Coordinates of C-alpha atoms in Angstrom, one line a residue:
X998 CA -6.5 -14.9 -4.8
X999 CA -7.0 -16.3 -8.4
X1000 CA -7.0 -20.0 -8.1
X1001 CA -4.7 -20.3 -11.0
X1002 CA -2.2 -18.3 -8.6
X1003 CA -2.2 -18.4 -5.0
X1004 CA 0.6 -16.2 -3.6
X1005 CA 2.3 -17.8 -0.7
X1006 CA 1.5 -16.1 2.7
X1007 CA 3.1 -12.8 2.9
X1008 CA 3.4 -12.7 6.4
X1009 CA 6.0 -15.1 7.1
X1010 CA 8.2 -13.2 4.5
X1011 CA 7.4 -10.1 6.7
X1012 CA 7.9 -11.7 10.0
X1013 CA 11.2 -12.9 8.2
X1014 CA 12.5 -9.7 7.7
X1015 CA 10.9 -8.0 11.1
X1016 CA 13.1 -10.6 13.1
X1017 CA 16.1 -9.6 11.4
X1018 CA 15.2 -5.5 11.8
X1019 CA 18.2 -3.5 14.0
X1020 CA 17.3 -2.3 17.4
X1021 CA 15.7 1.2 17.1
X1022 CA 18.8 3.7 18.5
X1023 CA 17.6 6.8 20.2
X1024 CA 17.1 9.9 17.9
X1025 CA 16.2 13.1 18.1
X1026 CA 13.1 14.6 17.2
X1027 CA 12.4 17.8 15.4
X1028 CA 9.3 19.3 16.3
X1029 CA 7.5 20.7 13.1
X1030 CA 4.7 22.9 12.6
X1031 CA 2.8 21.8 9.3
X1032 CA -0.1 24.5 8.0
X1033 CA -2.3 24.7 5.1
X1034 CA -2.3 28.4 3.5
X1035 CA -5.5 28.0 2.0
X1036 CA -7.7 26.4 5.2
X1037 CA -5.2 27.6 8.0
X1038 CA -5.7 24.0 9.5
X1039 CA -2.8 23.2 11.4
X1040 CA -0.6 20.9 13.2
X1041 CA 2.3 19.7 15.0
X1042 CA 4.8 16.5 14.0
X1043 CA 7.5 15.1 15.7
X1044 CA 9.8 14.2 12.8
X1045 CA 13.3 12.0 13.0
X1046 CA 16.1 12.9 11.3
X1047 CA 16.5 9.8 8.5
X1048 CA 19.3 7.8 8.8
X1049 CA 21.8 7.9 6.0
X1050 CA 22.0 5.5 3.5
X1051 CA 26.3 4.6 4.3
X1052 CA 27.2 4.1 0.5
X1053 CA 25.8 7.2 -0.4
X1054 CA 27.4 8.6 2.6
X1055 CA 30.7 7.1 1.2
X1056 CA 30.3 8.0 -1.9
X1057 CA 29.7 11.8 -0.6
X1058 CA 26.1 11.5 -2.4
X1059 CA 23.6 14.5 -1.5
X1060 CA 19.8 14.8 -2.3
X1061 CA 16.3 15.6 -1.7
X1062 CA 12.9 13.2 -1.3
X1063 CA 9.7 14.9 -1.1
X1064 CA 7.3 12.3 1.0
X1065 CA 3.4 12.8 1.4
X1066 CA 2.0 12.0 4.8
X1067 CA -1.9 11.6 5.2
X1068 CA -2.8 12.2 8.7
X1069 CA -6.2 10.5 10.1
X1070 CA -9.0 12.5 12.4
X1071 CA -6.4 11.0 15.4
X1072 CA -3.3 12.6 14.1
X1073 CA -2.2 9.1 13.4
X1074 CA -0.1 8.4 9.7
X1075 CA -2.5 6.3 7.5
X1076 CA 0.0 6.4 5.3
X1077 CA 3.1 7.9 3.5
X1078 CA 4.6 7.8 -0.1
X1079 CA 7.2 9.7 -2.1
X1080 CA 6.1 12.4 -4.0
X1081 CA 9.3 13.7 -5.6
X1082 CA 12.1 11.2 -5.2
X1083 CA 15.9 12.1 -5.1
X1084 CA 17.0 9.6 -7.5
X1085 CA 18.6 7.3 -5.0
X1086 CA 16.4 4.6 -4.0
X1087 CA 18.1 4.5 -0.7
X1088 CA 17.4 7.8 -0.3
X1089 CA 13.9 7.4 -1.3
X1090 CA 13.7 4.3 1.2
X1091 CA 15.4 6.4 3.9
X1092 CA 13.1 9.3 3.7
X1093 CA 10.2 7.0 4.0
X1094 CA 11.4 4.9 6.6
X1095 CA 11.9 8.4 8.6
X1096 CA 8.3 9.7 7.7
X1097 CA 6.6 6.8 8.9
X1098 CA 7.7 7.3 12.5
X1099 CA 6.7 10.6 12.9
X1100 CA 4.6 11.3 15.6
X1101 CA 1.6 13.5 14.8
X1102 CA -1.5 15.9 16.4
X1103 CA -4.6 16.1 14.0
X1104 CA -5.1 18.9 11.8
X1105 CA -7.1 21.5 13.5
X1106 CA -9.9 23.4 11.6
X1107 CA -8.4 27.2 12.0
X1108 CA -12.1 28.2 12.9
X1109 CA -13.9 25.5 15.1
X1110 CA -10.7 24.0 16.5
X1111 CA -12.1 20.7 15.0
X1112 CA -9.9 17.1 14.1
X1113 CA -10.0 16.9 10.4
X1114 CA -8.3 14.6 8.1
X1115 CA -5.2 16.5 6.1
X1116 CA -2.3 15.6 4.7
X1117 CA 1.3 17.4 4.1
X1118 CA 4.3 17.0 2.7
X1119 CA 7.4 16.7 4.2
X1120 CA 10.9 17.3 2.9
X1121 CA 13.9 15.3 3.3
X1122 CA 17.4 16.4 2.9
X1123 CA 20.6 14.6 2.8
X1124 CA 24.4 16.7 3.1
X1125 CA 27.0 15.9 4.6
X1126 CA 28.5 18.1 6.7
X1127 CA 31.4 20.4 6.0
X1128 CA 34.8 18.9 5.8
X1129 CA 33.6 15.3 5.3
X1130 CA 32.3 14.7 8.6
X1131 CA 29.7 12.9 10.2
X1132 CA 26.3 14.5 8.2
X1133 CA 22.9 16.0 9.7
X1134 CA 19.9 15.6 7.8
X1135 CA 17.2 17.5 7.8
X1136 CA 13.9 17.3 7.7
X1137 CA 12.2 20.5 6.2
X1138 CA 8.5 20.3 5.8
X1139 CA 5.9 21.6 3.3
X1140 CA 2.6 22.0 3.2
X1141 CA -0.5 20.3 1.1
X1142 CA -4.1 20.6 0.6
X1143 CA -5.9 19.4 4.1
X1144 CA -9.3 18.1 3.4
X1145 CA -11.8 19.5 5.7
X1146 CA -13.7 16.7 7.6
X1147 CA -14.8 17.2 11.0
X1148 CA -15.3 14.5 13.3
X1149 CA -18.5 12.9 13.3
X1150 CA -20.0 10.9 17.0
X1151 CA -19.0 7.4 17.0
X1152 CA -21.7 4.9 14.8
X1153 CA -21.7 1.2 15.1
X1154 CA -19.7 1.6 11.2
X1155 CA -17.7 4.6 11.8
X1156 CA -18.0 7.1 8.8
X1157 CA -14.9 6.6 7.4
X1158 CA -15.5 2.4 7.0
X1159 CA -16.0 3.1 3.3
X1160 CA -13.2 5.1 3.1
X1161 CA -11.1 2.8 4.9
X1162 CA -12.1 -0.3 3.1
X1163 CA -11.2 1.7 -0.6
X1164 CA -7.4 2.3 1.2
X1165 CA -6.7 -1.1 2.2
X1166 CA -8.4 -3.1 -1.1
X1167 CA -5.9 -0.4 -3.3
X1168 CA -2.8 -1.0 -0.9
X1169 CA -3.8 -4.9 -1.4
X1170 CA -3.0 -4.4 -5.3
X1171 CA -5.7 -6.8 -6.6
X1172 CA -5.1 -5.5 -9.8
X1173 CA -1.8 -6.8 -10.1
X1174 CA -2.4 -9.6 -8.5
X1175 CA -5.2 -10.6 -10.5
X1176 CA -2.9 -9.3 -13.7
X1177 CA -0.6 -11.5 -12.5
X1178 CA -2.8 -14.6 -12.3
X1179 CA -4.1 -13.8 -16.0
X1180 CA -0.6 -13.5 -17.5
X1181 CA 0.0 -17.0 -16.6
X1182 CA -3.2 -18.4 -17.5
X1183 CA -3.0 -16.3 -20.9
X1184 CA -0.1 -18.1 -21.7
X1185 CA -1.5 -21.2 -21.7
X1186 CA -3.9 -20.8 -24.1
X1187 CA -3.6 -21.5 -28.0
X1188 CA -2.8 -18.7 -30.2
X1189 CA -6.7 -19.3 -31.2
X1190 CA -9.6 -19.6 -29.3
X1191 CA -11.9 -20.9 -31.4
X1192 CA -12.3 -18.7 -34.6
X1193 CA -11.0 -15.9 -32.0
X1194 CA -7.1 -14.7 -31.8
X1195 CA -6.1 -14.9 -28.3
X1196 CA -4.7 -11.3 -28.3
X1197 CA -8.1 -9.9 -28.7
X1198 CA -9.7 -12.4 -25.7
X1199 CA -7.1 -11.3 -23.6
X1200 CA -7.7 -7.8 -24.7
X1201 CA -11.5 -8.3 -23.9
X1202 CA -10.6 -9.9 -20.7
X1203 CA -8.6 -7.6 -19.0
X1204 CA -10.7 -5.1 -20.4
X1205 CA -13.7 -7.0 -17.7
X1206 CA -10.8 -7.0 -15.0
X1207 CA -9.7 -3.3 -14.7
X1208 CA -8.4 -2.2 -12.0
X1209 CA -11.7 -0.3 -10.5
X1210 CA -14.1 -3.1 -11.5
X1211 CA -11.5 -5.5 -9.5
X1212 CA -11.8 -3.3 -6.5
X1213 CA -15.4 -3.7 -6.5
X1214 CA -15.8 -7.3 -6.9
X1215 CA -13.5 -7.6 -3.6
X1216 CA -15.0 -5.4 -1.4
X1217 CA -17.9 -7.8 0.0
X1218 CA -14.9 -10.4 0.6
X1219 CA -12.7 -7.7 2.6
X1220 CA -15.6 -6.7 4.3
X1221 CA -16.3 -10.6 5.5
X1222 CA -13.4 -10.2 7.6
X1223 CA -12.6 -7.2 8.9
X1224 CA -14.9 -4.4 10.2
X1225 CA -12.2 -2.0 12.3
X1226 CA -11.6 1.0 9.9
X1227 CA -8.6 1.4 12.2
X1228 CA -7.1 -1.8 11.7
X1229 CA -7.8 -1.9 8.1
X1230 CA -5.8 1.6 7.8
X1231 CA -3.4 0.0 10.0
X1232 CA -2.7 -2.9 7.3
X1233 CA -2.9 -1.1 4.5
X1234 CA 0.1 1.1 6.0
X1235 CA 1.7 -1.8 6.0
X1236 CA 1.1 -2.8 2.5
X1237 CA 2.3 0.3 1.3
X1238 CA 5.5 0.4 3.3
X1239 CA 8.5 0.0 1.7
X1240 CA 9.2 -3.7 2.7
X1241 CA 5.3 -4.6 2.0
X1242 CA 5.9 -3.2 -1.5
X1243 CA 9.1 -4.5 -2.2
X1244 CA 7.7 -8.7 -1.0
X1245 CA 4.2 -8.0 -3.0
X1246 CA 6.9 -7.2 -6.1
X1247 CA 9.4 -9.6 -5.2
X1248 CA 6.3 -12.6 -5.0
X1249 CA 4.6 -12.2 -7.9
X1250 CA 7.9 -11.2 -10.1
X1251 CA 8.5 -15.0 -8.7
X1252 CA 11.7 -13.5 -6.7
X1253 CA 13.2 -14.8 -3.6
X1254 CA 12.9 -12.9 -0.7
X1255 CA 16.9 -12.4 -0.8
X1256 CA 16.5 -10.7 -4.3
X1257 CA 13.8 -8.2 -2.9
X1258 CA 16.3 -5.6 -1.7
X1259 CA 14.9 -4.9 1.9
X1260 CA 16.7 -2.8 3.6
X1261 CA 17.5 -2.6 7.7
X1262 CA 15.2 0.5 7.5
X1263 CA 12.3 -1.2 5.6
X1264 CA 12.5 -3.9 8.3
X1265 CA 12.3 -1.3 11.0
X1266 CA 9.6 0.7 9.8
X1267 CA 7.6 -2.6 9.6
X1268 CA 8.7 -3.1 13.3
X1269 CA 7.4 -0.4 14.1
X1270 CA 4.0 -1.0 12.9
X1271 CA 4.0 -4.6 14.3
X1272 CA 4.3 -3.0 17.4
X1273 CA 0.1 -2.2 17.3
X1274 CA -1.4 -5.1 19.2
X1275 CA -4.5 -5.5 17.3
X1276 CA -2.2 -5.5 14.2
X1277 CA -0.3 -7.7 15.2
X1278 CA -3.0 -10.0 16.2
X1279 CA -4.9 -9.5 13.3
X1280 CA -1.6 -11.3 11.6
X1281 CA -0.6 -14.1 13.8
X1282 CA -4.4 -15.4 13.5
X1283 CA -3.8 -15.9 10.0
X1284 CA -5.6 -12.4 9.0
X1285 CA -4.3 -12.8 5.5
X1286 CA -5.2 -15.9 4.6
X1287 CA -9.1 -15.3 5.8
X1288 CA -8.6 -12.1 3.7
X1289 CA -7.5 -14.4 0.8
X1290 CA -9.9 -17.1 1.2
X1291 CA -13.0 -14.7 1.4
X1292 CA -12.1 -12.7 -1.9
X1293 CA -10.9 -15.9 -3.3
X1294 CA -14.6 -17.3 -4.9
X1295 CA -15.4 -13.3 -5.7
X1296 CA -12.7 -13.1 -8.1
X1297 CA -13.3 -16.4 -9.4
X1298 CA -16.8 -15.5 -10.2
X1299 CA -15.9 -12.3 -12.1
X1300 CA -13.2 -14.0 -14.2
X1301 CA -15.7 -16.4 -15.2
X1302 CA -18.2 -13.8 -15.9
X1303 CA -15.7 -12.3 -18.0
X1304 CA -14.7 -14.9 -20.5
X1305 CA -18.4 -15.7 -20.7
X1306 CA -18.6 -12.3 -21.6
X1307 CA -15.9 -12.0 -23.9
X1308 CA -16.7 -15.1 -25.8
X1309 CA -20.1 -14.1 -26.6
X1310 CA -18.7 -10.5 -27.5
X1311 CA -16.0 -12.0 -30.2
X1312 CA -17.8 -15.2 -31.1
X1313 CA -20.0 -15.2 -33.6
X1314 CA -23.5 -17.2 -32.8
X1315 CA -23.4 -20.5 -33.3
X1316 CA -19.8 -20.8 -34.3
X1317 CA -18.7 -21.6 -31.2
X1318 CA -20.5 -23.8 -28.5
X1319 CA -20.6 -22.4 -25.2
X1320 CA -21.2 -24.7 -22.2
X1321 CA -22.7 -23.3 -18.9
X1322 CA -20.4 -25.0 -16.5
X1323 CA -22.5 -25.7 -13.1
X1324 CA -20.8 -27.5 -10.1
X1325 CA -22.3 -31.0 -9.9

């Protein structure tokens, strides 16, 4: 992270909140058939009913959350996120929490009988039942454009490392992160830098630090520590849960974990997920924090580069000195 703003480590918030998640009650799965009109790949999920919210159940609330689920070459969820909420953010949270326990087979090429990588949408609803009693939701699912990837033999770097890596360095939100980092060092600076308004070097500035050129300054530093596109999908799934979301807003909005509105559900989902070994491990050897550490002097680079950059763009020659700061 930006030296000017080094998050605390996530993962004792999320061990926080996994240690105060509800025992998992049994539930009944729905077995769904999921198919793609146009490619006739197909597949089967096991999908629980979500649990409902119990203010909107007292409050005789109904609704509807679309939720996109992208299935790997294994059947396994890489990951899940609403496409069409209900309105209700406990809904919304429910739905999710409910999608990411599904239990999939890979999409099946209609022809070859191949894995390939898909995804679908499925479709939550939430009514009571008739006369006020206990309700039934239902999970109804759609369909979505599979992608058509067949399985290639195993390689010392899989072929879906690149694509891995690009899904876990976006569910890692550099970009606001590093956003984050800049507001505060932004506001430190005089309304003038040198003959130079500050809104148009921080203008220049973020304009060096978009979000893709972010993603591609980290990479090497992701790449330094983990090599398993598995595991990277695995963390990145938990990144873009609902309770990883919710503590990556909470800590840079400067929040206390209290003020993050986690739910039971989000802590269960991220249960769940704990439950992977190698996930799990990954964490309690301070994954994180090597993650941290090795993007650390890449992003410090870049900035650099950037004001450099921006200085000689908005400065005009000789106006301003420029010193070419070396460490000693």
């Amino acid at each position: 992270m930006p030296r000017s703003h080094k998050l605390p480590s996530p993962r004792s918030l999320l061990l926080a909140a996994w240690l105060a998640a509800p025992a998992l009650c049994g539930a009944v799965t729905l077995a769904m058939p999921l198919r793609d009109p146009a490619t006739h790949a197909t597949t089967t999920c096991q999908l629980e009913p979500p649990v409902f919210p119990p203010a909107l159940r007292a409050a005789h609330a109904s609704g509807g959350v679309q939720v996109e689920l992208v299935l790997g070459l294994d059947g396994s969820i890489e990951f899940a996120q609403v496409r069409q909420g209900s309105g209700q953010a406990a809904f919304d949270d429910a739905a999710l929490a409910a999608a990411g326990r599904a239990r999939c087979q890979p999409f099946r090429d209609a022809a070859s009988g191949a894995p390939v990588r898909g995804s679908a949408l499925a479709r939550f609803e939430f009514h009571l039942a008739d006369g006020g009693g206990a309700s039934r939701p239902q999970a109804e699912p759609l369909t979505l454009n599979s992608e058509q990837r067949a399985a290639s033999p195993p390689q010392v770097f899989p072929a879906n490392y690149d694509e891995a890596l690009s899904v876990l360095v976006r569910a890692y939100d550099v970009d606001a992160v590093v956003t984050a980092g800049m507001d505060k060092a932004f506001a430190r600076l005089p309304e003038r830098i040198g003959p130079v308004p500050k809104a148009r070097f921080v203008e220049c500035t973020r304009g060096h630090l978009s979000g893709p050129v972010l993603e591609q300054v980290v990479r090497p530093g992701f790449a330094m520590v983990l090599s398993d596109p598995d595991l990277m999908l695995k963390l990145a799934r938990l990144l873009n849960s609902p309770l990883g979301r919710k503590v990556k807003e909470a800590t840079l909005a400067g929040k206390a974990l209290e003020a993050a509105g986690i739910t039971g559900a989000d802590a269960l989902e991220a249960n769940r997920m704990l439950e992977s070994p190698d996930l799990r491990a990954f964490l309690d050897g301070g994954g994180l924090k090597r993650i941290n550490d090795a993007v650390a002097p890449y992003l410090f680079v870049a900035s650099r580069q950037a004001r450099d950059a921006c200085l000689k763009e908005l400065v005009p020659p000789g106006t301003y000195p420029l010193q070419n700061e070396r460490p000693a």
